Coordinates of C-alpha atoms and ligand atoms in Angstrom, one line a residue:
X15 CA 55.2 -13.2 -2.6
X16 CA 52.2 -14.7 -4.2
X17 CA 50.2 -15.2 -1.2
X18 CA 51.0 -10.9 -0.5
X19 CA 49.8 -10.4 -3.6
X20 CA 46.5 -12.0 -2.9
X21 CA 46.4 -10.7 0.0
X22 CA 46.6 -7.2 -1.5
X23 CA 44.0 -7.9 -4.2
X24 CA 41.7 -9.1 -1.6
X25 CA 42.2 -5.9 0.3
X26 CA 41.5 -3.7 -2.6
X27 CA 38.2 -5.7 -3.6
X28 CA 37.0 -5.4 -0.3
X29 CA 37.4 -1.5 -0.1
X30 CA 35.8 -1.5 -4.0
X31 CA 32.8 -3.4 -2.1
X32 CA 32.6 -0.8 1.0
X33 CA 32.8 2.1 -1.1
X34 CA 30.0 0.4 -3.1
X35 CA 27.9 -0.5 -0.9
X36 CA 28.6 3.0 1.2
X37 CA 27.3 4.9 -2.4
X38 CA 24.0 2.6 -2.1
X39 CA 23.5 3.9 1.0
X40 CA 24.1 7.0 0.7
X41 CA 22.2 7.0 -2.3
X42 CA 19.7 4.0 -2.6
X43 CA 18.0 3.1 -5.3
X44 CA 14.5 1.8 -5.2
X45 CA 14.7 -2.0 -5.1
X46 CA 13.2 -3.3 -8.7
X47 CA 11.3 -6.4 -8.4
X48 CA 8.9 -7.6 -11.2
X49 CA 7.1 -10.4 -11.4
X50 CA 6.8 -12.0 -14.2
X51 CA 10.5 -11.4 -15.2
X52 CA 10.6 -9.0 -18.1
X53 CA 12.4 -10.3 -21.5
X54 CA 14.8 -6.7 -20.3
X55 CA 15.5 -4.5 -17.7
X56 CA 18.5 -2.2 -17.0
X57 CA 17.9 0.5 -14.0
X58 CA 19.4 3.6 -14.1
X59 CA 20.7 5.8 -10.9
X60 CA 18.1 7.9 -9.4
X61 CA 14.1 7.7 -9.0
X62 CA 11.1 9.8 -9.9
X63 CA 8.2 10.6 -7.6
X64 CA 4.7 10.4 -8.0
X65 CA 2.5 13.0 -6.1
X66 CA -1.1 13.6 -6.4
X67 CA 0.2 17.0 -8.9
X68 CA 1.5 14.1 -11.1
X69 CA -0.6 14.4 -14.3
X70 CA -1.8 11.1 -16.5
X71 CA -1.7 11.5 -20.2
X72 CA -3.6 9.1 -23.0
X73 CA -1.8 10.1 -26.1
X74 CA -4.0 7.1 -27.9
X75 CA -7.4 5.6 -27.8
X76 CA -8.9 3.0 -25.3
X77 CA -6.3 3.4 -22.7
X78 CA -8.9 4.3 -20.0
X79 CA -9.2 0.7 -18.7
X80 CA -5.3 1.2 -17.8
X81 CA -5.4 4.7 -16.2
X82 CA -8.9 3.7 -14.6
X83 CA -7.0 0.7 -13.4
X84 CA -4.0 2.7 -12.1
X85 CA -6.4 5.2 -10.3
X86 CA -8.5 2.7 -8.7
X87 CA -5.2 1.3 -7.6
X88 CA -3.8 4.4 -6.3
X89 CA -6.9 5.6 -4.4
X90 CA -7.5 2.0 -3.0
X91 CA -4.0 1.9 -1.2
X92 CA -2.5 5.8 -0.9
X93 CA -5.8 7.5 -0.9
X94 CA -5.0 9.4 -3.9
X95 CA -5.6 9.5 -8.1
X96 CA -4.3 11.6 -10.5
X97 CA -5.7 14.0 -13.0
X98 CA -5.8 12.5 -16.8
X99 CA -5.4 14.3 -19.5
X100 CA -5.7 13.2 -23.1
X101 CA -3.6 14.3 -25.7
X102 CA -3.0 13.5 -29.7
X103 CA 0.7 12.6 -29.2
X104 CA 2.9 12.4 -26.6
X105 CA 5.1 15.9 -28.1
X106 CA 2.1 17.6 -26.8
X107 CA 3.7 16.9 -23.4
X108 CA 5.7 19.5 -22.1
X109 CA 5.7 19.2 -18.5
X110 CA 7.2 17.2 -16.3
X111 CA 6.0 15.4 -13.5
X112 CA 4.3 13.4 -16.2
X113 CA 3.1 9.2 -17.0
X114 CA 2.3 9.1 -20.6
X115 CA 0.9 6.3 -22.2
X116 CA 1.0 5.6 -25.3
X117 CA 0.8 2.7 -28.3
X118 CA 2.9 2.4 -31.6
X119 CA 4.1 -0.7 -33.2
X120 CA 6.3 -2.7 -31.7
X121 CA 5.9 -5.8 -33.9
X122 CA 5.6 -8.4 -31.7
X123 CA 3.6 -11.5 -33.1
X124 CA 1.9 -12.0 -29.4
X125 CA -0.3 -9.2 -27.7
X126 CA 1.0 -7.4 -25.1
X127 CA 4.1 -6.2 -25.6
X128 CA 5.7 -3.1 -24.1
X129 CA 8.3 -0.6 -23.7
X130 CA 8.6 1.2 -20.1
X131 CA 11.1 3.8 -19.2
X132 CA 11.0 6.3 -16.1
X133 CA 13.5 9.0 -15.2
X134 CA 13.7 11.9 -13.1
X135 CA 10.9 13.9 -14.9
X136 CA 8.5 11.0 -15.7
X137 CA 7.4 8.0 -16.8
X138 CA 6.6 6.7 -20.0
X139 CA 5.1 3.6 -21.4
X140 CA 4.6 2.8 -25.2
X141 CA 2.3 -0.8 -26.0
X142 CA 2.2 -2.0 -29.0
X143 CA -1.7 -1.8 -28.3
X144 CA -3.7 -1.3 -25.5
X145 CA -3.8 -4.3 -23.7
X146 CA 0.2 -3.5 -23.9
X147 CA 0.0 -0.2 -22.1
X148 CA -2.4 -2.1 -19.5
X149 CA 0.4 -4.5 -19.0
X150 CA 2.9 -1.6 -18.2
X151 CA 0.9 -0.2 -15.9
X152 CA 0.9 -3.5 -13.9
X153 CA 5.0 -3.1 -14.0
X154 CA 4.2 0.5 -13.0
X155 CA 2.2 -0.9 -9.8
X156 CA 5.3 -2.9 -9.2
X157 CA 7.3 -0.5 -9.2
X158 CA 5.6 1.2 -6.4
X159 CA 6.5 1.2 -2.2
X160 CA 4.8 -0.8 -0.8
X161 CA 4.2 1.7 2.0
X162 CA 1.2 3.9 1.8
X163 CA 2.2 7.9 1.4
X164 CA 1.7 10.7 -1.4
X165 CA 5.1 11.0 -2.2
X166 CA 5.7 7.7 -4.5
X167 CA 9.1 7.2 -5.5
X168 CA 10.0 4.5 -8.6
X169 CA 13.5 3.6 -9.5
X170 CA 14.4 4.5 -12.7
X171 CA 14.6 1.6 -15.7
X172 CA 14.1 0.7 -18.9
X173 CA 12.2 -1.9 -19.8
X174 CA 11.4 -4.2 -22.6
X175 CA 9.0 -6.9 -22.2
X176 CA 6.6 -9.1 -24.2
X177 CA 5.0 -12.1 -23.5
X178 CA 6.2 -15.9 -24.1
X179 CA 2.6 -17.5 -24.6
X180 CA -0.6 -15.9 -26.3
X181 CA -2.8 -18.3 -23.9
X182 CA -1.9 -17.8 -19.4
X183 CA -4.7 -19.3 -17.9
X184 CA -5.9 -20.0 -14.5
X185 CA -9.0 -22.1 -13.9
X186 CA -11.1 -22.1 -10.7
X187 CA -13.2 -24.5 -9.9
X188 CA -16.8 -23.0 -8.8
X189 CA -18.5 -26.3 -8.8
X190 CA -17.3 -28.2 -5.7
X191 CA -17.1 -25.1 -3.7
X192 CA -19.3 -22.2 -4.4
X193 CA -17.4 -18.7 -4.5
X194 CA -19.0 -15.6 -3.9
X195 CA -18.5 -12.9 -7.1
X196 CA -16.3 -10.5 -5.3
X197 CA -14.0 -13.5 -4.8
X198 CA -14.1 -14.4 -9.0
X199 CA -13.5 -11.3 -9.3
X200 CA -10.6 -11.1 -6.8
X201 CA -9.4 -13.8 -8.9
X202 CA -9.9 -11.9 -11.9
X203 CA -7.9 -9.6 -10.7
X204 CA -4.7 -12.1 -9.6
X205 CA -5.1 -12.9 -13.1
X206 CA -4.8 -9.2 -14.4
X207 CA -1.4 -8.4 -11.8
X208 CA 0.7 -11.2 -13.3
X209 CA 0.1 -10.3 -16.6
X210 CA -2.1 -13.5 -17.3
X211 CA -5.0 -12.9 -19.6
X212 CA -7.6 -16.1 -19.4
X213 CA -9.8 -17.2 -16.6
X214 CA -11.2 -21.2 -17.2
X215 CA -14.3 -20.7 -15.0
X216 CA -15.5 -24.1 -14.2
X217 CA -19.3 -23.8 -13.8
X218 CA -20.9 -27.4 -14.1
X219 CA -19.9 -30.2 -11.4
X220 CA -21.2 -33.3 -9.5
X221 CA -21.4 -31.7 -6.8
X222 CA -23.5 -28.2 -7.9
X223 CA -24.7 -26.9 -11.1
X224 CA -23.5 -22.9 -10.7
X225 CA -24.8 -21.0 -13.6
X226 CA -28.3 -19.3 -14.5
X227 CA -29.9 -20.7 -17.4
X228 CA -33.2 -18.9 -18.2
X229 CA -34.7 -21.8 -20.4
X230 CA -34.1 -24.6 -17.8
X231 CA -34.3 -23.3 -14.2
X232 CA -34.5 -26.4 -12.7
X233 CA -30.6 -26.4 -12.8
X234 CA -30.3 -24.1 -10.3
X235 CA -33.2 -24.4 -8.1
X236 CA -32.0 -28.1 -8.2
X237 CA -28.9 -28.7 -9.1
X238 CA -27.0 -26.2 -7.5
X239 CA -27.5 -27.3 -4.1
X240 CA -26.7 -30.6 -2.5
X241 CA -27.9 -31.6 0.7
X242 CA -24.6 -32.9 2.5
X243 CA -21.0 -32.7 2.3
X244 CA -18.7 -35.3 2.9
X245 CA -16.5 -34.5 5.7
X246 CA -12.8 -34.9 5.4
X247 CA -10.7 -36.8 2.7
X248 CA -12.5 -39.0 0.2
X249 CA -12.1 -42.1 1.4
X250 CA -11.7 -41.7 5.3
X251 CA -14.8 -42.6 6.0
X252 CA -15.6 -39.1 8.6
X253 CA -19.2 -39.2 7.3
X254 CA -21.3 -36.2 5.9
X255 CA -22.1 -32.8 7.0
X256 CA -25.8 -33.2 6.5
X257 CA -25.9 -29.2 5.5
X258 CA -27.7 -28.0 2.5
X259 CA -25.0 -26.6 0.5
X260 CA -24.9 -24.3 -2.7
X261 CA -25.4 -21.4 -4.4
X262 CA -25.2 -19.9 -8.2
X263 CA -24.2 -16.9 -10.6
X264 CA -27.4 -15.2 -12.4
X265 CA -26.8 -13.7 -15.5
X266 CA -27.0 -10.3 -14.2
X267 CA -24.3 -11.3 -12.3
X268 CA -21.9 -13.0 -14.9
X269 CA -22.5 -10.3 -17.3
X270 CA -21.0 -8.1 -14.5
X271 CA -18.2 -10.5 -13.9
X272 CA -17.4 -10.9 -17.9
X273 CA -17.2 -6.7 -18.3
X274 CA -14.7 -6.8 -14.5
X275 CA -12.9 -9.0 -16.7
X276 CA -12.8 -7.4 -20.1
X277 CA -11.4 -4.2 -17.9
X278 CA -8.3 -6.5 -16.9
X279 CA -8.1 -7.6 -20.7
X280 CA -9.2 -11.5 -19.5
X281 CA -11.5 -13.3 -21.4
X282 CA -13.7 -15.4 -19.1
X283 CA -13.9 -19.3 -20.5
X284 CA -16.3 -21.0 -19.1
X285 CA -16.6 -24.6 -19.2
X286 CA -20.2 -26.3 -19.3
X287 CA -18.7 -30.5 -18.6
X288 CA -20.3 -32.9 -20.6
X289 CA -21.1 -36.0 -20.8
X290 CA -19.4 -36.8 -17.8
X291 CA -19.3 -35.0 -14.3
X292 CA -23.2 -34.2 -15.1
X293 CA -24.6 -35.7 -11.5
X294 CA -26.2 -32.3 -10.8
X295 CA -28.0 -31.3 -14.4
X296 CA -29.2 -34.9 -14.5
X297 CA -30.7 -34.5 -10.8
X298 CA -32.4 -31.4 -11.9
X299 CA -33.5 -33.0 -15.5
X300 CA -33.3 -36.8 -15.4
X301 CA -34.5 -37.2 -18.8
X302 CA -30.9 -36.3 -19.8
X303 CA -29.8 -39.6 -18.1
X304 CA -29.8 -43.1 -20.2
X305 CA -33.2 -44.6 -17.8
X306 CA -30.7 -44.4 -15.2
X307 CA -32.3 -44.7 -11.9
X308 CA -32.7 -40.9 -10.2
X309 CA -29.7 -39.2 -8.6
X310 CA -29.0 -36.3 -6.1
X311 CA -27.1 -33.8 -6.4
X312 CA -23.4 -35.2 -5.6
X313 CA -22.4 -34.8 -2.0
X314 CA -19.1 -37.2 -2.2
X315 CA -16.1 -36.2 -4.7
X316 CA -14.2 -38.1 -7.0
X317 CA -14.9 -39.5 -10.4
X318 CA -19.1 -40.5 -11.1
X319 CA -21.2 -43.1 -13.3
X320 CA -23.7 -40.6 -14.1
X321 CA -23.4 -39.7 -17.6
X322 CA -25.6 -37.6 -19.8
X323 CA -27.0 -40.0 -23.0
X324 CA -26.0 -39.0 -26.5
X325 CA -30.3 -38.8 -27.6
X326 CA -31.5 -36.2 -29.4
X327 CA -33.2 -34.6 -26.5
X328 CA -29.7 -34.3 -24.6
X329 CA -28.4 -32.8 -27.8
X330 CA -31.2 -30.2 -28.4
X331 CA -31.3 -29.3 -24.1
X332 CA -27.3 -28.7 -24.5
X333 CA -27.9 -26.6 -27.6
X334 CA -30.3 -24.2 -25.5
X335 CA -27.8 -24.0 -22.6
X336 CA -25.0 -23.3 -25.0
X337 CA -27.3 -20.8 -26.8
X338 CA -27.5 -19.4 -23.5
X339 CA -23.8 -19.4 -22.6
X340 CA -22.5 -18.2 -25.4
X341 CA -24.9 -14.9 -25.5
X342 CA -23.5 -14.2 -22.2
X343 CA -19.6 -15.1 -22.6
X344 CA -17.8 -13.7 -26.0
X345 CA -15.4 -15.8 -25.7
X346 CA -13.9 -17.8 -29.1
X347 CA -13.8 -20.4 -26.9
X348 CA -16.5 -22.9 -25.0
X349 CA -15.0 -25.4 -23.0
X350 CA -16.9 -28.8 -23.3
X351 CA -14.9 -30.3 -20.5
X352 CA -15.0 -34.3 -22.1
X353 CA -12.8 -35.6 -18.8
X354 CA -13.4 -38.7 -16.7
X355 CA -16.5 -39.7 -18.5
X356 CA -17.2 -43.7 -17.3
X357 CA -18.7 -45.4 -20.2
X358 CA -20.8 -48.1 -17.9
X359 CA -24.1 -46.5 -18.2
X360 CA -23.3 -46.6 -22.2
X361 CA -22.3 -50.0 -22.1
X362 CA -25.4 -50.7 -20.4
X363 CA -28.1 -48.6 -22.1
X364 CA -30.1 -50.5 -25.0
X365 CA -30.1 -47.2 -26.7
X366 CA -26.2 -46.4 -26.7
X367 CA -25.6 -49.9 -27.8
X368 CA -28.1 -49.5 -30.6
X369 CA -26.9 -46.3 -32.0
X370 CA -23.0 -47.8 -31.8
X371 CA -24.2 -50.6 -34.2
X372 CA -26.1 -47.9 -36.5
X373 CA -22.8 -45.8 -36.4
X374 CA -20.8 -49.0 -36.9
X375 CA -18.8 -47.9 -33.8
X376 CA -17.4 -50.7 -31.5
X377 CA -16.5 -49.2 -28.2
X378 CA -18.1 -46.3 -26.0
X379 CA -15.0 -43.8 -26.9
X380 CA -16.2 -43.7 -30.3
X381 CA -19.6 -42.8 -28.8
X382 CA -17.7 -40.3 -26.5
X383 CA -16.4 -38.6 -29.3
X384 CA -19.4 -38.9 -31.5
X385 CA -21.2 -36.6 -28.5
X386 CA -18.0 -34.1 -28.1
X387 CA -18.1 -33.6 -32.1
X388 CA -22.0 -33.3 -32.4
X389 CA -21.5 -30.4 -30.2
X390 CA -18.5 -28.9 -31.6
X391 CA -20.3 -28.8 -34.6
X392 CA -23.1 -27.0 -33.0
X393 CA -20.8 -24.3 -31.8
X394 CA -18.3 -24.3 -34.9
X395 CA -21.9 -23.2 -36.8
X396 CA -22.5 -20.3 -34.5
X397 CA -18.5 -19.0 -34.7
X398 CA -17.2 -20.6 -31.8
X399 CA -14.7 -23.2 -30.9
X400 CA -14.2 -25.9 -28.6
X401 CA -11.1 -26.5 -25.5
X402 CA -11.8 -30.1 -24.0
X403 CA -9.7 -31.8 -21.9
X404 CA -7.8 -34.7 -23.7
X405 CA -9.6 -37.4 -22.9
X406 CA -11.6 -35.9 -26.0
X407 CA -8.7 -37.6 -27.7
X408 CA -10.3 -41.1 -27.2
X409 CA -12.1 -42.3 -29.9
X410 CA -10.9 -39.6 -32.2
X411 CA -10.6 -35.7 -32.1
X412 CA -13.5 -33.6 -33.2
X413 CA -11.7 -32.0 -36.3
X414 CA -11.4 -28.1 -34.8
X415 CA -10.8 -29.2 -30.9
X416 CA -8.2 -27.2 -28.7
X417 CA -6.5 -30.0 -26.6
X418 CA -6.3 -29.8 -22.8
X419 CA -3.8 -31.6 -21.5
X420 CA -4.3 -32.6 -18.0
X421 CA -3.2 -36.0 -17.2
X422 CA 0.4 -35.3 -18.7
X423 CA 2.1 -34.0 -21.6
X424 CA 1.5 -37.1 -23.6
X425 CA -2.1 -36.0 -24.7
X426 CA -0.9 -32.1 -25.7
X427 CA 2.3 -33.8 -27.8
X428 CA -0.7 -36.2 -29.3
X429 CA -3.0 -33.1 -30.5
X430 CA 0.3 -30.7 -31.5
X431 CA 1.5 -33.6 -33.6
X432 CA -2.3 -33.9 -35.2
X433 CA -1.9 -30.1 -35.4
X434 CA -4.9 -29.4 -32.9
X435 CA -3.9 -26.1 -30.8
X436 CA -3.1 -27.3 -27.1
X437 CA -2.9 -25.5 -23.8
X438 CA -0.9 -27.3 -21.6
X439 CA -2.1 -27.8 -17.9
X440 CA -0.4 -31.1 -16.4
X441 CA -1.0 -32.2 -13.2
X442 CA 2.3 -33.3 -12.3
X443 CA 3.2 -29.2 -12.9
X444 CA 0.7 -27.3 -12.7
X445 CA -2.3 -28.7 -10.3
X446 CA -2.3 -26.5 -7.8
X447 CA -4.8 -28.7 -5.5
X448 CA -1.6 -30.5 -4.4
X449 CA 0.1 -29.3 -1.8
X450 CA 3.4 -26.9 -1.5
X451 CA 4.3 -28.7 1.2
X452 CA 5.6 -32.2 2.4
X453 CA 3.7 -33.6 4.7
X454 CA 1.2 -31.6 3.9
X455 CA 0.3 -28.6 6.2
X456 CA -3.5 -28.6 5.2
X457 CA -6.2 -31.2 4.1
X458 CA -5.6 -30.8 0.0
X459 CA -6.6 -33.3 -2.6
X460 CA -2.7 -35.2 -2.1
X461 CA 0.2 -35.0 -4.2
X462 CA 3.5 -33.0 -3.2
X463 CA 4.0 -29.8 -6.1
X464 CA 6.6 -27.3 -4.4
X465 CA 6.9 -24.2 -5.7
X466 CA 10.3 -24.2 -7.5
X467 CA 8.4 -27.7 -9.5
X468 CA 6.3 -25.5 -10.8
X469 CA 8.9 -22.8 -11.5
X470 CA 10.5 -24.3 -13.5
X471 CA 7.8 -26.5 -15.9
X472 CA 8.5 -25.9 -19.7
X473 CA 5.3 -25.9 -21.3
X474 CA 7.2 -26.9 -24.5
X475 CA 7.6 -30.9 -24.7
X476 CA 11.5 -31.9 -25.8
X477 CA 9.3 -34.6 -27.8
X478 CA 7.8 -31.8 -30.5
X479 CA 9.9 -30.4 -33.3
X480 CA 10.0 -26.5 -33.7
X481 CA 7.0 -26.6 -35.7
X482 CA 4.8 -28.8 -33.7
X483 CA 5.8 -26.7 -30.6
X484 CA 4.0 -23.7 -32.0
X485 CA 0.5 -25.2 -31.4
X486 CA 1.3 -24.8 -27.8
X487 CA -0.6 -21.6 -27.2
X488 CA -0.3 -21.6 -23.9
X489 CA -0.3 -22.9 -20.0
X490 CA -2.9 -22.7 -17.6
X491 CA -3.0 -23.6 -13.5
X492 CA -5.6 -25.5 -12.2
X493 CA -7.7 -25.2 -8.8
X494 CA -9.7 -27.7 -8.3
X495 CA -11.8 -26.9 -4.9
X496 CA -12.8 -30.2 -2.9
X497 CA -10.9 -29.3 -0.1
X498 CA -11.0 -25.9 -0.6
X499 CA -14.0 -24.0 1.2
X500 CA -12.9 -20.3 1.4
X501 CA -11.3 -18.1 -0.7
X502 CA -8.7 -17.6 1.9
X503 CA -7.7 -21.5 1.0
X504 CA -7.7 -20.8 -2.3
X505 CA -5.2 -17.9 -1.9
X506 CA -3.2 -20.0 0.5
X507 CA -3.4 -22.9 -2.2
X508 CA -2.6 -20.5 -5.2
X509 CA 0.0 -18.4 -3.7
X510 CA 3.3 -18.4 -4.4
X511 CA 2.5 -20.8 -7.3
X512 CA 0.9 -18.7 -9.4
X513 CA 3.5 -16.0 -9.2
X514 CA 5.8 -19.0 -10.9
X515 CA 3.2 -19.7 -13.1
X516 CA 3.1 -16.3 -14.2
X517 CA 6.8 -16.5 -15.5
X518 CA 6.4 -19.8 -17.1
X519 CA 3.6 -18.2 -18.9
X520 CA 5.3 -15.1 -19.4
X521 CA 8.9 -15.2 -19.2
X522 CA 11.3 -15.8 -21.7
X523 CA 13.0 -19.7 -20.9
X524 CA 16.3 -17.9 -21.5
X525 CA 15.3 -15.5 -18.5
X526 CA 14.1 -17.5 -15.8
X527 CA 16.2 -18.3 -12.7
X528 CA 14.5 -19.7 -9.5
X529 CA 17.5 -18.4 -7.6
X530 CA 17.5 -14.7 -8.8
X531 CA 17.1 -12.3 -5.9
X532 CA 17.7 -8.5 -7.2
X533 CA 17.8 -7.5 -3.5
X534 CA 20.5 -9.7 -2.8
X535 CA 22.7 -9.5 -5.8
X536 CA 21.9 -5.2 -5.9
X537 CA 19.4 -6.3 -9.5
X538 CA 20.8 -5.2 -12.5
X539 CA 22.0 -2.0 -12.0
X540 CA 22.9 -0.3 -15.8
Ligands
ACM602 C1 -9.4 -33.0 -14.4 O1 -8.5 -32.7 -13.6 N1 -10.3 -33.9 -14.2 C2 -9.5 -32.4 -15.7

């Protein structure tokens, strides 16, 4: 008797699921897939169609960069845009066949919050600001086929959606490998699509000094080229290219890359390292070294002695590069790099050891930090603030320092504690130089971080109290380029990681499942 019964009740769920699956067929849904995961989304029955007679309305101010962006988007891969209209509110609208965008309070203490709903007649998206309305339209994009045609048909949902973190960084490394500026700004770009809003543009290496500075040209006519290359992993010993390598941004050029990026809502940091991971700016201006004997450019990779001396002439040449720097980037923050700085040229410099006995210091990290605080002070007094990575915690903090922590969580739980802000970028998580896979398929830096590793990385240490936590502001990736030529390496490297990345920047913890499929499990059909 029991075992009819179940056989019954199997029957009847089976013929629930045919007639189920037989009413998706008959009347399929578009498949909704967004990446990062917003905090809600229900989809309705049915779809609406975008055409070229489909007509784009700005019922606020400043919302061009979104239907610019949408247009560009639309003409680059269906070959058609649509006609935008503005309008004072979005009752003006009484069409349909219609996007509106729009922007009222939503109340969300982080920027970039959303609402998004479509139906039959339309779409509409409501930000609680512009940059929020920009991040709809990147849903909206989305939401599209990914087959070109005219006839563009978008499931039906509502959507609500804000971001976890104010800071979601990526950082490329332009130093060790020189990338052209329709790659940054491809990169730019990767940013804008997963809803990420910083770009850490590394600009000073070793290996290639890679931005214009008017006052000291020298930097670039010397220090961003090196003469050879070595070939192969550090450390096996394959020998050296022997090819002149290099190339720079002018500041024609990064102003041009800095407004691509303000169009995406990313503000550009760039990082100018010191006093470590200097080999190129002292090979272009030796006087920057401690009477350190003269050095190329770096052709090798990995970690240098070269280090810039804390005199007074460093200080002022820094000041004019800075000056320099921060007329072209309008970014709050400068990042000062501070990492891997060996302290033997210090230790062996009659001057270092002279001014640590005037300071009453007694080891080179208080000299370390002396330089990183001399500098933040230089920048505090023109409005700006520092990010260095957290070896700028040795020897004490400068006083208004954001923390990067790099080389664990143990630095970023140090700064949040101290009550520094912190933007959390651990190797072990978030390096995406490693590779993806094990053995690796490619030559890459070593280190083994799959995809579902970096998936599921809280930026949030268990070790912080609710309070501390809140000077996390954010997470960032990190691609460091040794063994990565091309920008097709770089994508390779970066993708699918940074689409994880973008929901551990985005996405609320509660929300995140590295096993969700909506095509599998049919979404989540309202
Ligand atoms: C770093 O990876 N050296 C910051």
């Amino acid at each position: 008797m029991k075992k009819i019964r179940i056989f019954a009740g199997l029957c009847m769920v089976m013929l629930l699921m045919t007639q189920w699956v037989s009413a998706q067929e008959s009347n399929p849904s578009p498949v909704v897939s967004i990446i990062p995961e917003p905090v809600s989304l229900v989809q309705q029955a049915g779809s609406f169609t975008i055409t070229p007679s489909t007509t784009l309305y700005l019922a606020g101010k400043d919302l061009e960069r979104s239907s610019t962006y949408f247009n560009e988007y639309l003409e680059k891969y269906y070959g058609f845009h649509l006609h935008v209209k503005k309008v004072k509110s979005p009752a003006e609208v009484h069409s349909e066949n219609a996007i509106i965008l729009d922007y009222h309070h939503i109340g969300y203490p982080i920027e970039g919050a959303y609402t998004f709903h479509s139906d039959k007649n339309g779409v509409k998206i409501n930000g609680d600001n512009a940059v929020g309305v920009f991040y709809g339209i990147q849903t909206l994009i989305q939401l599209l086929p990914a087959i070109p045609s005219q006839s563009l048909e978008i499931a039906c949902v509502n959507i609500e959606d804000h971001p976890r973190f104010k800071y979601r960084g990526m950082m490329l490394d332009c130093g060790r490998h020189f990338f052209d500026t329709a790659f940054v700004k491809q990169f730019i770009n990767f940013i804008a699509m997963h809803k990420m809003n910083r770009f850490h543009w590394h600009l000073t290496e070793d290996q290639g000094w890679r931005i214009q500075i008017k006052k000291y040209p020298r930097l670039t006519s010397i220090g961003a080229w090196r003469d050879s290359t070595l070939i192969g992993h550090y450390g096996s010993h394959q020998g050296y290219d022997h090819q002149r390598y290099g190339g720079f941004y002018t500041q024609d050029e990064i102003r041009a890359i800095v407004k691509y990026a303000q169009e995406r809502y990313v503000t550009i940091i760039p990082e100018i390292e010191m006093p470590g991971h200097s080999t190129a700016a002292i090979a272009a201006y030796p006087e920057l070294s401690c009477g350190s004997p003269k050095v190329p450019v770096g052709s090798t990779w990995g970690v240098y002695d070269t280090i810039l001396c804390p005199r007074p002439y460093t200080f002022h040449f820094y000041e004019n590069v800075l000056n320099e720097v921060m007329k072209l980037f309008p970014s709050h923050y400068i990042h000062i790099g501070g990492d891997e700085a060996p302290k033997i040229q210090w230790k062996n410099s009659p001057f270092c050891q002279d001014l640590m006995k005037k300071m009453g210091y007694t080891n080179e990290d208080q000299l370390q930090s002396y330089f990183i605080s001399t500098i933040e002070k230089y920048l505090n007094k023109h409005g700006r603030d520092i990010i260095g990575w957290d070896e700028i915690l040795e020897g004490g903090l400068a006083p208004n320092a954001t923390v990067m922590s790099w080389r664990g969580e143990e630095g970023g739980i140090a700064a949040a504690k101290m009550h520094h802000h912190v933007i959390m970028t651990p190797g072990a998580y978030v390096y995406l130089d490693h590779s993806q896979a094990e053995p690796a398929d490619s030559l890459t830096i070593g280190g083994y971080l799959p995809l579902e590793k970096v998936y599921n990385y809280n930026p949030v240490p268990k070790e912080l109290t609710p309070e501390e936590g809140k000077y996390i502001e954010g997470v960032q990736a990190n691609v460091w380029t040794e063994y990565m030529q091309w920008p097709t390496k770089v994508e390779y490297m970066i993708f699918p990681r940074m689409d994880a990345l973008s929901e551990v920047a985005w996405t609320m913890e509660s929300n995140k499942n590295y096993h969700y499929c909506p095509s599998k499990i049919g979404g989540k059909i309202g």
